[in-house]
Coordinates of C-alpha atoms and ligand atoms in Angstrom, one line a residue:
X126 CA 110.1 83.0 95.9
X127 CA 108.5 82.9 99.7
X128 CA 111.4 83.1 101.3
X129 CA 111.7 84.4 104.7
X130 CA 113.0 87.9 104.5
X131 CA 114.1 88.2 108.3
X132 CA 116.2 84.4 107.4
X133 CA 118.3 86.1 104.4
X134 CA 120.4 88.0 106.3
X135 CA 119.2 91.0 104.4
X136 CA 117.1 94.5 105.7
X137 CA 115.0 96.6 103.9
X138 CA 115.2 100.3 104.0
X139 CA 112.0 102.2 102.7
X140 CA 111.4 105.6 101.9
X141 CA 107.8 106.7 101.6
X142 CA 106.6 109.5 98.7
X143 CA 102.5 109.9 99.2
X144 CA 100.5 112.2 97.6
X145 CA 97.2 113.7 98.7
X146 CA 94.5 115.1 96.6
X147 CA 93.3 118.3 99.2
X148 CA 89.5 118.5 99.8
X149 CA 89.4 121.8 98.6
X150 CA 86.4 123.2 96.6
X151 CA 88.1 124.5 94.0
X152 CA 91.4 123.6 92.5
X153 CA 94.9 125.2 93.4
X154 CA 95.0 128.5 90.8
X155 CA 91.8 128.7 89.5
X156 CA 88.0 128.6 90.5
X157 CA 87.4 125.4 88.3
X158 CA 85.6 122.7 90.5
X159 CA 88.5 120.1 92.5
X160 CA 85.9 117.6 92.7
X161 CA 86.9 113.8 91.7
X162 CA 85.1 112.5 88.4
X163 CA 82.9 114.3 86.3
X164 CA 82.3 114.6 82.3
X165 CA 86.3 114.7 81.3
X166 CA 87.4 118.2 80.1
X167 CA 84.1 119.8 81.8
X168 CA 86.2 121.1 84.9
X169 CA 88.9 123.2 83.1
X170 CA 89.2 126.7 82.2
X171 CA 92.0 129.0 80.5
X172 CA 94.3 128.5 83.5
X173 CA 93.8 125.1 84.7
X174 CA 94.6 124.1 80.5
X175 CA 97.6 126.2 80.2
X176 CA 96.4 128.9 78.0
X177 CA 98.6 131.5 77.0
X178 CA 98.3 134.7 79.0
X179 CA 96.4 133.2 81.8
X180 CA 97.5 134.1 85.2
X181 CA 97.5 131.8 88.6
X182 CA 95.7 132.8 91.8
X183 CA 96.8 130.5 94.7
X184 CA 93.9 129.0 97.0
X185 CA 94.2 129.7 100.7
X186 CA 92.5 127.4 101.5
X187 CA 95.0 125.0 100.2
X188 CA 97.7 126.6 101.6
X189 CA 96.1 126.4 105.2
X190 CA 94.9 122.7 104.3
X191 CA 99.0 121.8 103.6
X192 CA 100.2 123.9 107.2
X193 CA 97.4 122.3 109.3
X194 CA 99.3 118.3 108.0
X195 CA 102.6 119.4 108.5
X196 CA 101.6 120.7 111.7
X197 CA 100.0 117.5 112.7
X198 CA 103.0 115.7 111.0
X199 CA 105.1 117.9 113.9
X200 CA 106.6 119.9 111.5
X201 CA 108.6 123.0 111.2
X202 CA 106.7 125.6 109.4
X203 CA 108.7 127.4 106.8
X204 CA 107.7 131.3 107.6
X205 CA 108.0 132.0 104.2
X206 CA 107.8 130.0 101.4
X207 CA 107.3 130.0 97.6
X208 CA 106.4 127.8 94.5
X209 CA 108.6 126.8 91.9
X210 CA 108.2 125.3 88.2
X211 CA 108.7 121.4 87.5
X212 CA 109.4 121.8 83.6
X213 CA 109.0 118.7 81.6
X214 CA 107.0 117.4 78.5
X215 CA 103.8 115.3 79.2
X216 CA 100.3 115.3 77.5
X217 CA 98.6 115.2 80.7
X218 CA 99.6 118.2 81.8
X219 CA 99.1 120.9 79.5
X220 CA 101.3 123.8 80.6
X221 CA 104.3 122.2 80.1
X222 CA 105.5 122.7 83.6
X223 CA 103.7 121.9 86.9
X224 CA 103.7 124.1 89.7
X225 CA 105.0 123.0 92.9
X226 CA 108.1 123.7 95.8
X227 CA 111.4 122.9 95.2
X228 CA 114.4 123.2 97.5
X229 CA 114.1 123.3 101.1
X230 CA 111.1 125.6 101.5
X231 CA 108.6 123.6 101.3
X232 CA 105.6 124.6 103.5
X233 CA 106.8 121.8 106.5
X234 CA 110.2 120.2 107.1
X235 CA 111.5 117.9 109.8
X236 CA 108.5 116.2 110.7
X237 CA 107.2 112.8 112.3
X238 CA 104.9 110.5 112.8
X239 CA 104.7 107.6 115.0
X240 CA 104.0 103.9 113.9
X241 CA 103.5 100.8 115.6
X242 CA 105.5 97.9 114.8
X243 CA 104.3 93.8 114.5
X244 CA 105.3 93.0 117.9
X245 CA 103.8 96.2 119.4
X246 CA 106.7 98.7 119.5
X247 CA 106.8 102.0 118.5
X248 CA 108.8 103.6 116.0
X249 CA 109.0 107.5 115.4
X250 CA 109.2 107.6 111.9
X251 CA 111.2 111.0 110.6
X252 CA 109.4 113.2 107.5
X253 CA 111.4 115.3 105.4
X254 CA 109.2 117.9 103.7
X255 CA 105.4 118.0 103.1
X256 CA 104.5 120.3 100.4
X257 CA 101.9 122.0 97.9
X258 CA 101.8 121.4 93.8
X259 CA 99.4 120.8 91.1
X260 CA 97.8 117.9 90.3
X261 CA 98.2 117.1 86.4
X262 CA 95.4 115.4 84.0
X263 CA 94.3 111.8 83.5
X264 CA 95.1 110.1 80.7
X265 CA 92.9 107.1 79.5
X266 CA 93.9 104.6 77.2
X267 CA 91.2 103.7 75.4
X268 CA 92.0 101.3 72.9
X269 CA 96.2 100.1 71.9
X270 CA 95.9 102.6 69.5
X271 CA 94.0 105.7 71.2
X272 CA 94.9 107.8 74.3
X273 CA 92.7 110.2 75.5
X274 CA 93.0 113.1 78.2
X275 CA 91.1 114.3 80.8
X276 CA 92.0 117.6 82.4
X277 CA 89.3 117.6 85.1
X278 CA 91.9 117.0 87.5
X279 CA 94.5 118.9 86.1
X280 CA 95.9 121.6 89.1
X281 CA 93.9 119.8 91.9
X282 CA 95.7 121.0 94.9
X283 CA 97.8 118.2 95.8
X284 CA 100.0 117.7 98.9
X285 CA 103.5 115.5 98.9
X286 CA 105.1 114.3 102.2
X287 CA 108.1 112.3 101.9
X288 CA 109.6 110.4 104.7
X289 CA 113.3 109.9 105.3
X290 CA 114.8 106.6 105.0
X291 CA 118.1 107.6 106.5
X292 CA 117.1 108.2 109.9
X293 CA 118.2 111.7 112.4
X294 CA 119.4 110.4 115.6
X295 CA 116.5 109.7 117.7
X296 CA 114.6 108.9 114.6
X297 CA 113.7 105.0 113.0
X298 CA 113.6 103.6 110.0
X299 CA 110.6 102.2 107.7
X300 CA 111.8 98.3 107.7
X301 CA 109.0 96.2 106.6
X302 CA 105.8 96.4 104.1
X303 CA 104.1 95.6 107.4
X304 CA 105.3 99.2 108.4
X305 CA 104.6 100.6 105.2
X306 CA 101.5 99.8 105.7
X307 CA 100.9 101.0 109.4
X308 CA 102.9 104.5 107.9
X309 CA 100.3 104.9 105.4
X310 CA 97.1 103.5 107.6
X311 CA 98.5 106.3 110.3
X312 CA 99.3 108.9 108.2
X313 CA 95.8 108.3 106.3
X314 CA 93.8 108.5 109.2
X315 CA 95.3 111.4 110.8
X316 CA 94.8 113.5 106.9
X317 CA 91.1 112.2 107.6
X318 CA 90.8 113.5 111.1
X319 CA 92.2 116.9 109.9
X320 CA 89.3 116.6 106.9
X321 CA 92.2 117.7 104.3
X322 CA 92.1 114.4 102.3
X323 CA 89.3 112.2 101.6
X324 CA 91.6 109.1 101.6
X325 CA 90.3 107.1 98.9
X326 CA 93.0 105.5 97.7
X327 CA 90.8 103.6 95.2
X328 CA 90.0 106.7 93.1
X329 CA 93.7 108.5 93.3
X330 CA 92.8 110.7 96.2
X331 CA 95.3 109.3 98.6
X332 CA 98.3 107.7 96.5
X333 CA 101.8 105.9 98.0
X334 CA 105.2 105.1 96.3
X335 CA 107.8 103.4 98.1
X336 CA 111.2 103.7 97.9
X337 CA 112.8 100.4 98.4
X338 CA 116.7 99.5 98.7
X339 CA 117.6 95.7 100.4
X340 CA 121.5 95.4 102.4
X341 CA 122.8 93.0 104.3
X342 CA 121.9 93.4 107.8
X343 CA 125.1 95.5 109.7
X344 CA 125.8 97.3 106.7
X345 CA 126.5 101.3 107.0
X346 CA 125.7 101.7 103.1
X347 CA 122.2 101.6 101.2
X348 CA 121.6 99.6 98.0
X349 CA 120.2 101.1 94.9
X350 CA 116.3 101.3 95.5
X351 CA 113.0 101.0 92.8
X352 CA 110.4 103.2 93.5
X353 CA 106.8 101.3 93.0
X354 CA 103.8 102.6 91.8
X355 CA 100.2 101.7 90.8
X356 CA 99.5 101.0 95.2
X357 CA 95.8 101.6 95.4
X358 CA 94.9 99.8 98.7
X359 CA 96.7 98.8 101.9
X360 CA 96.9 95.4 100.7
X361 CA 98.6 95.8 97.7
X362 CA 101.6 98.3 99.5
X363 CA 101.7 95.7 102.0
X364 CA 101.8 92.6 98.8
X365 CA 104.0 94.8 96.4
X366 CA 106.5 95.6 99.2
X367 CA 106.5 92.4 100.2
X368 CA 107.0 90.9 96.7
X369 CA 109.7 93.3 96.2
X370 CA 111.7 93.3 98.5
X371 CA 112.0 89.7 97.9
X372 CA 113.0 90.3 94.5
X373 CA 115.8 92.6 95.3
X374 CA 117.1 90.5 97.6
X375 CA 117.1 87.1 95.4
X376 CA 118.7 89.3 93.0
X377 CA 121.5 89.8 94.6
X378 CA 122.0 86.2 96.0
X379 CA 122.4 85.4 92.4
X380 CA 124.8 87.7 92.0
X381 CA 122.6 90.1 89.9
X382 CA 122.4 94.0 90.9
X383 CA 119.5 95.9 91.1
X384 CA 118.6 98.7 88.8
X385 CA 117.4 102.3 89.7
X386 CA 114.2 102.3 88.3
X387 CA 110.4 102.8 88.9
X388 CA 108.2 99.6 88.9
X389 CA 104.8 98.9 88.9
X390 CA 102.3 96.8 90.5
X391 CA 100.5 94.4 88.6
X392 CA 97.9 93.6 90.9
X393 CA 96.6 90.7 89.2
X394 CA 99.6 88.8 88.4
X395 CA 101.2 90.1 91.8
X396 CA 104.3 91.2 90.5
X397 CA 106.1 94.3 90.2
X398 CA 107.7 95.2 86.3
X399 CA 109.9 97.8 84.8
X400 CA 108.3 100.7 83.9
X401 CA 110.7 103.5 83.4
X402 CA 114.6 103.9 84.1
X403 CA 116.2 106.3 86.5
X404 CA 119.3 106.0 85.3
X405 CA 119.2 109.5 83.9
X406 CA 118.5 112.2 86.6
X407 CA 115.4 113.6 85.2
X408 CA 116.3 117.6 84.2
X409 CA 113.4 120.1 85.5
X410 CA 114.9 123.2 85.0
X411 CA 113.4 124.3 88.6
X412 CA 112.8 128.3 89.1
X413 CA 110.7 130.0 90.7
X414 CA 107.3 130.6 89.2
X415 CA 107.0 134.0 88.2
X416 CA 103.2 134.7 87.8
X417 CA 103.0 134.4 92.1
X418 CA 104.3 135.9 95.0
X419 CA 105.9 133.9 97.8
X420 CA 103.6 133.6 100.7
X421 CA 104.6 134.6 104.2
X422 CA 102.9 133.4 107.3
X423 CA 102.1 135.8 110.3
X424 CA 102.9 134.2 113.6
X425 CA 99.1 134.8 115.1
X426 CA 97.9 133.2 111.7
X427 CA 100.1 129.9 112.4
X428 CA 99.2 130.3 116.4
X429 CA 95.4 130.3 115.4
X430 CA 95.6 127.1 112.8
X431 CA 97.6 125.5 115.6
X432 CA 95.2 125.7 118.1
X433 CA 92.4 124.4 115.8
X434 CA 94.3 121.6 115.0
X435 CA 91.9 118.5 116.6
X436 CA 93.2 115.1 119.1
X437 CA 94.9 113.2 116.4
X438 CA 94.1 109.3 116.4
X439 CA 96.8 107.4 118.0
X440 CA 96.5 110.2 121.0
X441 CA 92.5 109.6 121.0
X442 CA 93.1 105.5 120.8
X443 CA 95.6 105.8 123.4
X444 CA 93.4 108.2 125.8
X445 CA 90.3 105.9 125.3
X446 CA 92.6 102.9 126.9
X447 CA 93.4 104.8 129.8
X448 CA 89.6 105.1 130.4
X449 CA 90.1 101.3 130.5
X450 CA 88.7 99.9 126.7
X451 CA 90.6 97.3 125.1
X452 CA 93.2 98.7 122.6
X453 CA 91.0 96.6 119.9
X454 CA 88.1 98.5 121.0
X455 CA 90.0 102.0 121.4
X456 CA 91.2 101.4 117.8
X457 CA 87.6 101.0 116.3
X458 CA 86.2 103.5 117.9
X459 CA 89.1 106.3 117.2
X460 CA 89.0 104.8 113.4
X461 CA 86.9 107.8 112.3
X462 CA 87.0 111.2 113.9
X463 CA 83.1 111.4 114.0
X464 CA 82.3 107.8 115.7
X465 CA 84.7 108.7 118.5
X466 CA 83.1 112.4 118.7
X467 CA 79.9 110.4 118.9
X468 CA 80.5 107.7 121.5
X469 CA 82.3 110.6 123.2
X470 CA 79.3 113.1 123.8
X471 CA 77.6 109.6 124.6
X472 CA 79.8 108.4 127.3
X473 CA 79.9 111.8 128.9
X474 CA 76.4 112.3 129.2
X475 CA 76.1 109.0 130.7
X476 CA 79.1 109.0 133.3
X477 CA 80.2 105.6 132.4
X478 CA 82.4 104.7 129.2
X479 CA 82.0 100.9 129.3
X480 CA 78.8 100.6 128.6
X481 CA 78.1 103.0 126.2
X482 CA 81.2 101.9 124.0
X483 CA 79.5 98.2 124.1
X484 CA 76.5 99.5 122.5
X485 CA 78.6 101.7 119.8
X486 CA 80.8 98.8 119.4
X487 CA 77.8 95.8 119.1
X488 CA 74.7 97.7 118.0
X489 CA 75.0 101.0 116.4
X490 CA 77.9 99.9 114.2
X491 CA 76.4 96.9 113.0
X492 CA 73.2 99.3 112.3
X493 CA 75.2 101.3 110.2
X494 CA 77.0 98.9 108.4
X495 CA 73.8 96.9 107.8
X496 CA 72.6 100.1 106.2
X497 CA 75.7 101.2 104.6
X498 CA 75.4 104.5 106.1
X499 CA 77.9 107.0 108.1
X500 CA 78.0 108.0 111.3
X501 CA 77.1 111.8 109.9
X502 CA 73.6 110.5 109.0
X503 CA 73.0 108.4 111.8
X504 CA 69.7 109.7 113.5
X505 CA 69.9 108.7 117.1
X506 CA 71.9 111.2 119.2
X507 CA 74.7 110.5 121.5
X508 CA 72.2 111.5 124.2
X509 CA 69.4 109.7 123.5
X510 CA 71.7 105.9 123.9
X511 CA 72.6 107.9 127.2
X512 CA 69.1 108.1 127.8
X513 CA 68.4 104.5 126.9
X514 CA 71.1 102.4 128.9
X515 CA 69.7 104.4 132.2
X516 CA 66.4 102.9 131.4
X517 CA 68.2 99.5 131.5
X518 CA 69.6 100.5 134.8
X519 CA 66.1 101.4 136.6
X520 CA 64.6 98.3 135.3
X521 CA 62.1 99.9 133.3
X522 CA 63.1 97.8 129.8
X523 CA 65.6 94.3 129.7
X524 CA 68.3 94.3 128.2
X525 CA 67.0 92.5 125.7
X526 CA 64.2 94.6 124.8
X527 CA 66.9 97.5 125.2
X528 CA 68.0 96.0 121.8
X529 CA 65.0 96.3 119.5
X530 CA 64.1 100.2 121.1
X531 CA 67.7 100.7 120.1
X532 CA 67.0 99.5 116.7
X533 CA 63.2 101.3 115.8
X534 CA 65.7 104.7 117.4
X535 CA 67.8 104.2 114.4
X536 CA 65.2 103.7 112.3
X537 CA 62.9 107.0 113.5
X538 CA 65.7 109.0 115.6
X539 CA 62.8 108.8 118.0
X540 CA 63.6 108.9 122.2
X541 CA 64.1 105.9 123.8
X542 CA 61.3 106.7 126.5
X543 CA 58.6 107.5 124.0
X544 CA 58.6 104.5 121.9
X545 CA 59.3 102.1 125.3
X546 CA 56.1 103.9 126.9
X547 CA 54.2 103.5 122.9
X548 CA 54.7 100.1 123.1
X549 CA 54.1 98.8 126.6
X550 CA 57.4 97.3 126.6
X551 CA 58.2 98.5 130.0
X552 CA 59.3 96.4 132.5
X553 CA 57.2 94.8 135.0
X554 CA 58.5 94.9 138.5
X555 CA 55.4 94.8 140.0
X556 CA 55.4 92.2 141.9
X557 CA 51.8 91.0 142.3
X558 CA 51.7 90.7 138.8
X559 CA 54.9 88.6 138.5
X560 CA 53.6 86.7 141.4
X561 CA 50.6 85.3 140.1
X562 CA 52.5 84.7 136.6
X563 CA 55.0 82.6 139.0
X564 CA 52.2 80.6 140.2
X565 CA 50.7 80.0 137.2
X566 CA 53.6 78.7 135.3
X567 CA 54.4 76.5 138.7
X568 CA 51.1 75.1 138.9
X569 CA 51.4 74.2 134.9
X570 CA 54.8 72.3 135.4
X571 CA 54.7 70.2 138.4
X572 CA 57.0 67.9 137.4
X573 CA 59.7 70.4 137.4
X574 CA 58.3 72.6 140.3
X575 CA 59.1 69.4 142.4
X576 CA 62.3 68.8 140.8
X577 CA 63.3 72.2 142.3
X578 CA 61.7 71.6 145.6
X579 CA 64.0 68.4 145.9
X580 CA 67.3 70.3 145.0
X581 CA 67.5 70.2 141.4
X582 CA 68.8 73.8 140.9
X583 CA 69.8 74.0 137.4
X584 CA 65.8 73.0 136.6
X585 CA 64.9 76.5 137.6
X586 CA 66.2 78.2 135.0
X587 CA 63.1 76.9 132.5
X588 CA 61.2 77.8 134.7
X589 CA 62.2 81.3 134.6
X590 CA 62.1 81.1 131.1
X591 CA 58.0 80.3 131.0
X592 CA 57.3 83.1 133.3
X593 CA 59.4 85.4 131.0
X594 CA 57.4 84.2 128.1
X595 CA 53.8 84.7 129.9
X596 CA 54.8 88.2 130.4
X597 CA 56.0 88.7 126.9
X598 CA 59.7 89.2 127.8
X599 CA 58.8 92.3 129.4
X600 CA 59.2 90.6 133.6
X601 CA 62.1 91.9 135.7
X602 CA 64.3 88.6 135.8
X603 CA 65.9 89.8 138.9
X604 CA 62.1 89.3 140.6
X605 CA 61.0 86.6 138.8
X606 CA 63.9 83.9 140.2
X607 CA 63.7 85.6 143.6
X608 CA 60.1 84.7 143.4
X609 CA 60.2 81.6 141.8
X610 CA 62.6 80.3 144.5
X611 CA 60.2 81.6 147.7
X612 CA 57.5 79.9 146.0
X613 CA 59.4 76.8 145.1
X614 CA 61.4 76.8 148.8
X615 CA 64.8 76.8 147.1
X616 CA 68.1 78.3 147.8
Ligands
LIG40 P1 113.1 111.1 93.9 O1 113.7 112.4 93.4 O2 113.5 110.0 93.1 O3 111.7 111.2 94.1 P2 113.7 111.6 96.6 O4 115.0 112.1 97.1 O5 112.5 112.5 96.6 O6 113.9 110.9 95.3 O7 113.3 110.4 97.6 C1 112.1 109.7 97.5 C2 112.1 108.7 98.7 O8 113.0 107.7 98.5 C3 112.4 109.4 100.0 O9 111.5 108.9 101.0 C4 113.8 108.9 100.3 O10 114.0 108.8 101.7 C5 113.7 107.5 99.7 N1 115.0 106.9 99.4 C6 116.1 107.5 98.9 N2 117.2 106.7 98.8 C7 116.7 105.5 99.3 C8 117.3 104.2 99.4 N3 118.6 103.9 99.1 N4 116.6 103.2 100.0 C9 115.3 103.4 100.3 N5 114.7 104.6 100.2 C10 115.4 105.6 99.7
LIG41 MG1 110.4 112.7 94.8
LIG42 ZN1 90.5 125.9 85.9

């Protein structure tokens, strides 16, 4: 089934649902813990189980978690705003109802985000709503015959935002599974930067289902669209999408139509299959929850959250270019909030971006990686890398020593200066000491000394190489070769 999809004559249209788990400590009505895992049914109480007479109290910090996205999703704030009850029968979740918005006051509407495309455009991608609801429980299916259910995450705070696949003017369109993936990638990293979400799409924290309808290319009208689910990774929006897109399309080349209904990804078959219809509009009986009050927001209360609201990625990336980084380099080190607050701090102490984002880019995130660790628990301080390329510069250390201080700094969080002067790995530029290394190493390879002295240039360099080695690396090359060549008569 690899066709090409741009060669059919067909477009896809895609409309992305995602839901966010909020890093809240506790969970969205009650003081019961939000955190992922746990002994199932430890993290549950009276309210968060659906017990009769128990009351909701809604978390702020929630609330504020949800305004602070939309805001960075440049949306319109809804000044006052209130939940509504989802009613419908499942065992995970135990009220018989979820809590959530409804309508068209949610907590954001009208929103966007920008994407980049595969050939480097940029699309402004519009978002309907984002709004606040309830997580429900986890159910595990043990055995073909056994279900069981875990309400530890039952009324997480959880955040939707829904994009629009029928574009307001000015606005694009989601196309591709390569742009579903850049949507979610973007949107992912800016929920990071704004530390609502944790992101981990692995464990359900950060979770995606596409909308997807094929037409032929021209056409005004959309096609009937699946929604997929069971997208944990980037990879697999990017291979489901792909996969189904294709299948909608081949579909209808055969004169086949495509059914509304959700499918899921079977990651290790890479297909998408049935899993319910959506034939029949699902009834909810929507109306708003009674147990809580709608919510207003005071203007100096939106004003303050607005003004916290941090540089989100694609503005940082983009800024870090214009101090002149590659866009590959500008992308890494924007790719977590705290890396670029660390090279940052780095490149301002030392005056000079360039260098210091080599040694963020080369060293210290190989260090990392190597030791699996986080930039929060790195030990050596933006400063302190400041402090060590100006050693570079005044020729008291190489380069190449430069590397291993850098490294024994990660290791101890100890200054640069201090374990350079420990070890007696500065530099020498002392010349009188070079100078009889120079001599020594001439009058030990005579051959070569005369090879030099008759104009073979290129010889030189092992020569350097000897004197570096009788000094134990630690030699100033600049004086070495401009003594080797007095002493030798060359160029
Ligand atoms: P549902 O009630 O099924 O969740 P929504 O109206 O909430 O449907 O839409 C879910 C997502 O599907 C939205 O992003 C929407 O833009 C998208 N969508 C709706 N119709 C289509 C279509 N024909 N093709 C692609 N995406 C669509
Ligand atoms: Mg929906
Ligand atoms: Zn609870």
């Amino acid at each position: 089934m690899a066709v090409d999809i741009a060669e059919t004559g067909f477009e896809a249209v895609i409309g992305m649902e995602v839901h966010a788990e909020l890093l809240t400590r506790s969970k969205m009505f009650c003081a019961c813990s939000a955190e992922f895992g746990g002994e199932p049914n430890t993290r549950c109480c009276p309210v968060c189980l659906g017990l009769p007479g128990s009351l909701p109290v809604a978390n702020r910090q929630a609330v504020e978690f949800v305004v602070r996205a939309a805001m960075a999703l440049n949306c319109e704030i809804n000044r006052e705003t209130f939940f509504h009850r989802k009613n419908y029968f499942y065992p995970d979740l135990p009220k018989g109802y979820q809590i959530s918005q409804y309508g068209d006051t949610p907590i954001g509407v009208r929103g966007w985000i920008e994407i980049e495309t595969e050939d480097g455009g940029v699309k402004r991608i519009g978002i309907r709503r984002v709004h606040l609801e309830e997580d429900t429980g986890k159910l595990l299916h043990s055995s073909p015959s056994e279900s069981e259910v875990d309400y530890n995450r039952s009324g997480v705070p959880l955040m939707e935002i829904v994009t629009e696949h029928d574009p307001r003017p000015g606005f694009d369109q989601i196309n591709t599974a390569y742009e579903a993936r850049e949507y979610i990638m973007q949107l992912r990293q800016i929920l990071l930067y704004l530390g609502v979400c944790d992101g981990k799409m692995e464990e359900g924290s950060l979770r995606c289902e596409p909308n997807v309808s094929v037409r032929p290319v021209g056409s005004r009208e959309y096609g009937t669209r699946t929604e997929l689910k069971n997208l944990n990774s980037f990879r697999s929006v990017y291979r489901g999408l792909e996969y189904e897109i294709r299948r909608q399309i081949e579909t209808i080349r055969s004169g086949g139509v495509v059914v509304h209904e959700t499918r899921r990804w079977d990651e290790e078959n890479e297909v998408t299959a049935p899993m319910r219809g959506k034939e029949l509009e699902q009834e909810y009986r929507y109306f708003p929850e009674p147990d809580l009050l709608p919510f207003r927001f005071e203007e100096t209360q939106l004003e303050k959250l607005r003004r916290e609201l941090p540089e989100l990625p694609l503005q940082r990336r983009r800024r870090l270019e214009e101090m002149g980084l590659s866009r590959a380099d500008a992308a890494t080190l924007t790719s977590e909030k705290a890396i670029a607050d660390w090279f940052e701090e780095a490149a301002r102490d030392y005056g000079d971006p360039k260098p210091i984002a080599n040694w963020v880019l080369s060293e210290l995130l190989r260090l990392l990686n190597q030791a699996g660790e986080g930039i929060q628990s790195c030990r050596v301080r933006p400063a302190q890398l400041a402090s060590l390329v100006r050693l570079i510069d005044d020729g008291t250390i190489s380069g190449k020593i430069a590397k291993g201080v850098f490294e024994e700094m990660f290791r101890t969080g100890r200054d640069p200066r201090e374990i350079v002067e420990a070890s007696g790995q500065t530099q020498i530029s002392d010349e009188d000491a070079i100078l009889s290394a120079v001599r020594k190493v001439i009058a030990e390879n005579e051959r070569v000394a005369a090879d030099v002295r008759g104009g073979k240039e290129k010889s030189i360099g092992f020569l350097v190489g000897q004197v570096m080695k009788e000094t134990g690396g630690r030699a100033n090359p600049r004086l070495v070769n401009e003594l080797l060549r007095r002493e030798l008569g060359a160029g």
